[in-house]
Amino acid sequence: MAPKQSTRKVSRNPELMRGIRKYSRSQMYHKRGIWAIKAKNGGVLPRHDPKPKPQAPAQKPPKFYPADDVKKPLINKHKPKPTKLRASITPGTVLILLAGRFKGKRVVFLKQLPSGLLLVTGPFKINGVPLKRVNQSYVIGTSTKVDVSAVNVDKFDDKYFAKEAQEKKKKGEGEFFEAEKEEKNVLPQEKKDDQKTVDSALVKAIESVPDLKAYLGARFSLKAGMKPHELVF
C-alpha cells in the first residue's frame, strides 16, 4: 500500500518577494468575502459569546507529590453476559465429570444456574455425588437421557451453595502455642433433606430404565487400546 501524499497548503495571497504580496489589503478584503458577512449582520462582524470558564477547584493542588506512584483503581465497564449452554446439554442429560473430587463419575444434569454453572447430582444414593455446581468446560455430554420432569429444582440457586462467613477467633497469650482442634463442617439437616427429596424422584425414573442404574454407578475411564477421538458418548 503506497504512502499517502500530503497536499501542501497554498496561500490565497502568495508572496511575490520578501515583504510584498500579490494582492493588497483591500483586494483580500473583497476576495475573502468579509464584506458579504458584514452586510448580513448590519455592517458588523458577528461576535460569539465567550465559553464559560470552568470553576476553579476549592482546594489548590499540593506543591509536592509522594515519591511512590499511587495507583488509581481502573473503572470496570465490563457487563457480564449470561453463559451460553451447550446444545448437547439439556435437563436430564447424563454428564461425565472431568475434574475435581468426583472425576470420572457420571451425573445427571438438572438445570443451569444464573451464574452459568450447571446443577448436577449423582444421584447421591447411586454413586455418592451430591447436589453440586459444575462448570460446563469440565464435563462431557453423553447421549443418555433421564426423565427429570418429576424433579423440582426451583429452590436451588447460587445463594443455596454459598458458604457462610465465619469470624476468625483471636488467640490469647496462653493459647498461642496450643494447637486448636479444628471443628468439622457439619452439613445442615435441611440440605440433607433436599438431597433425599431430589434423589427419591430421580431414582424412580432411573430404575424404570434397564441397566441405567449400573451405568450411572460405574466410573468412566480410558483403557489400553481405546482411542478417545473415536469414542461415541
Short mmCIF file of N, CA and C in Angstrom, two decimals, residues 2 4 20 33 56 62 74 94 143 169 189 193 225 232:
data_model
loop_
_atom_site.label_atom_id
_atom_site.label_comp_id
_atom_site.label_asym_id
_atom_site.label_seq_id
_atom_site.Cartn_x
_atom_site.Cartn_y
_atom_site.Cartn_z
N ALA A 2 0.69 2.13 -1.02
CA ALA A 2 1.54 3.30 -1.17
C ALA A 2 1.24 4.31 -0.08
N LYS A 4 0.41 7.80 1.79
CA LYS A 4 -0.42 8.94 1.38
C LYS A 4 0.48 10.16 1.15
N ILE A 20 6.44 41.58 0.04
CA ILE A 20 5.48 42.08 -0.96
C ILE A 20 4.58 40.93 -1.37
N GLY A 33 -14.47 37.76 1.13
CA GLY A 33 -15.92 37.86 1.30
C GLY A 33 -16.34 38.41 2.64
N ALA A 56 -12.93 27.15 39.38
CA ALA A 56 -11.64 26.79 39.98
C ALA A 56 -11.88 25.81 41.12
N PRO A 62 -1.59 20.12 45.66
CA PRO A 62 -0.38 20.22 46.50
C PRO A 62 0.86 20.52 45.66
N LEU A 74 -8.91 1.24 38.31
CA LEU A 74 -9.49 1.39 36.98
C LEU A 74 -10.99 1.13 37.03
N VAL A 94 -27.06 -37.12 30.90
CA VAL A 94 -26.03 -37.71 31.75
C VAL A 94 -24.68 -37.14 31.33
N SER A 143 -25.12 -39.10 25.18
CA SER A 143 -26.43 -39.21 24.51
C SER A 143 -27.50 -39.82 25.40
N LYS A 169 -11.37 -16.32 65.23
CA LYS A 169 -11.17 -16.17 66.67
C LYS A 169 -9.72 -15.77 66.96
N GLN A 189 -29.14 -30.15 58.33
CA GLN A 189 -30.17 -31.15 58.10
C GLN A 189 -31.08 -30.77 56.93
N ASP A 193 -32.11 -33.15 53.72
CA ASP A 193 -33.49 -33.44 53.32
C ASP A 193 -33.72 -33.08 51.85
N GLY A 225 -5.67 -49.26 24.41
CA GLY A 225 -6.25 -49.55 23.10
C GLY A 225 -7.45 -48.70 22.74
N VAL A 232 -17.87 -42.66 21.06
CA VAL A 232 -19.18 -42.03 20.92
C VAL A 232 -19.86 -42.12 22.27
#
